Short mmCIF file of C-alpha atoms in Angstrom, two decimals:
data_model
loop_
_atom_site.label_atom_id
_atom_site.label_comp_id
_atom_site.label_asym_id
_atom_site.label_seq_id
_atom_site.Cartn_x
_atom_site.Cartn_y
_atom_site.Cartn_z
CA MET X 1 39.97 103.81 89.75
CA THR X 2 42.15 105.79 92.18
CA GLY X 3 41.36 108.72 94.43
CA GLU X 4 42.59 112.13 93.38
CA LYS X 5 44.14 113.01 96.76
CA GLY X 6 46.64 111.16 98.90
CA ASN X 7 48.16 107.83 97.98
CA LYS X 8 47.78 107.21 94.27
CA LEU X 9 47.78 103.46 94.94
CA ALA X 10 44.61 103.62 97.05
CA ARG X 11 41.54 102.40 95.23
CA VAL X 12 38.10 103.84 95.70
CA ILE X 13 35.61 101.08 96.50
CA PRO X 14 32.08 101.79 95.30
CA GLU X 15 29.75 102.03 98.29
CA GLU X 16 27.37 99.37 96.98
CA SER X 17 30.15 96.74 97.00
CA LEU X 18 31.57 97.87 100.36
CA ASN X 19 29.38 95.50 102.39
CA GLU X 20 30.54 92.53 100.29
CA LYS X 21 34.19 93.45 100.81
CA LEU X 22 33.78 93.90 104.58
CA ALA X 23 31.80 90.68 105.01
CA SER X 24 34.55 88.52 103.55
CA GLU X 25 37.51 87.35 105.63
CA PRO X 26 40.56 89.63 105.03
CA GLN X 27 43.49 87.67 103.60
CA LEU X 28 47.05 88.29 102.57
CA ASP X 29 48.89 86.24 100.00
CA LYS X 30 51.72 83.98 101.22
CA THR X 31 54.43 86.28 99.82
CA SER X 32 53.08 89.28 101.78
CA GLN X 33 52.74 87.18 104.94
CA ASN X 34 56.34 85.97 104.64
CA ARG X 35 57.65 89.48 103.99
CA ILE X 36 55.80 90.91 107.02
CA GLY X 37 57.01 87.99 109.17
CA ASP X 38 60.62 88.52 108.08
CA GLN X 39 60.42 92.24 108.82
CA LEU X 40 58.86 91.66 112.25
CA ARG X 41 61.54 89.09 113.13
CA ALA X 42 64.29 91.50 112.04
CA MET X 43 62.79 94.31 114.13
CA TYR X 44 62.43 92.02 117.15
CA ASP X 45 66.02 90.76 116.82
CA GLU X 46 67.29 94.34 116.66
CA LEU X 47 65.21 95.29 119.70
CA MET X 48 66.55 92.35 121.70
CA GLN X 49 70.12 93.55 121.06
CA GLN X 50 69.40 96.84 122.86
CA PRO X 51 70.55 97.11 126.49
CA VAL X 52 67.95 97.44 129.24
CA PRO X 53 67.89 101.09 130.43
CA ASP X 54 69.14 101.66 133.99
CA ARG X 55 65.83 103.18 135.06
CA PHE X 56 64.05 99.92 134.12
CA LYS X 57 66.60 97.92 136.11
CA ASP X 58 66.00 100.21 139.10
CA LEU X 59 62.24 99.76 138.81
CA LEU X 60 62.58 95.98 138.63
CA GLU X 61 64.81 95.95 141.73
CA LYS X 62 62.25 98.07 143.64
CA LEU X 63 59.46 95.73 142.56
CA GLU X 64 61.40 92.66 143.67
CA ARG X 65 62.18 94.26 147.06
CA SER X 66 58.54 95.26 147.50
CA SER X 67 57.35 91.74 146.61
CA GLY X 68 59.86 90.22 149.02
CA GLU X 69 58.67 92.45 151.88
CA LYS X 70 55.01 91.56 151.26
CA ALA X 71 55.82 87.83 151.27
CA LYS X 72 57.20 88.03 154.84
#
């Protein structure tokens, strides 16, 4: 059974069986886990290729200088 509004793939869970569903440990099948892992790795690899913005470099330099002054 699907809900009338929104995502047609969403299933309506009868309220009486809701507690059973929530009590069990949520699990994904191996295929879904692998697909999510592959997508996360691809996103991370793409992110790591991006240059560090100059304003972040400036902030890091200020932090290092401040830490160095406190250590003296």
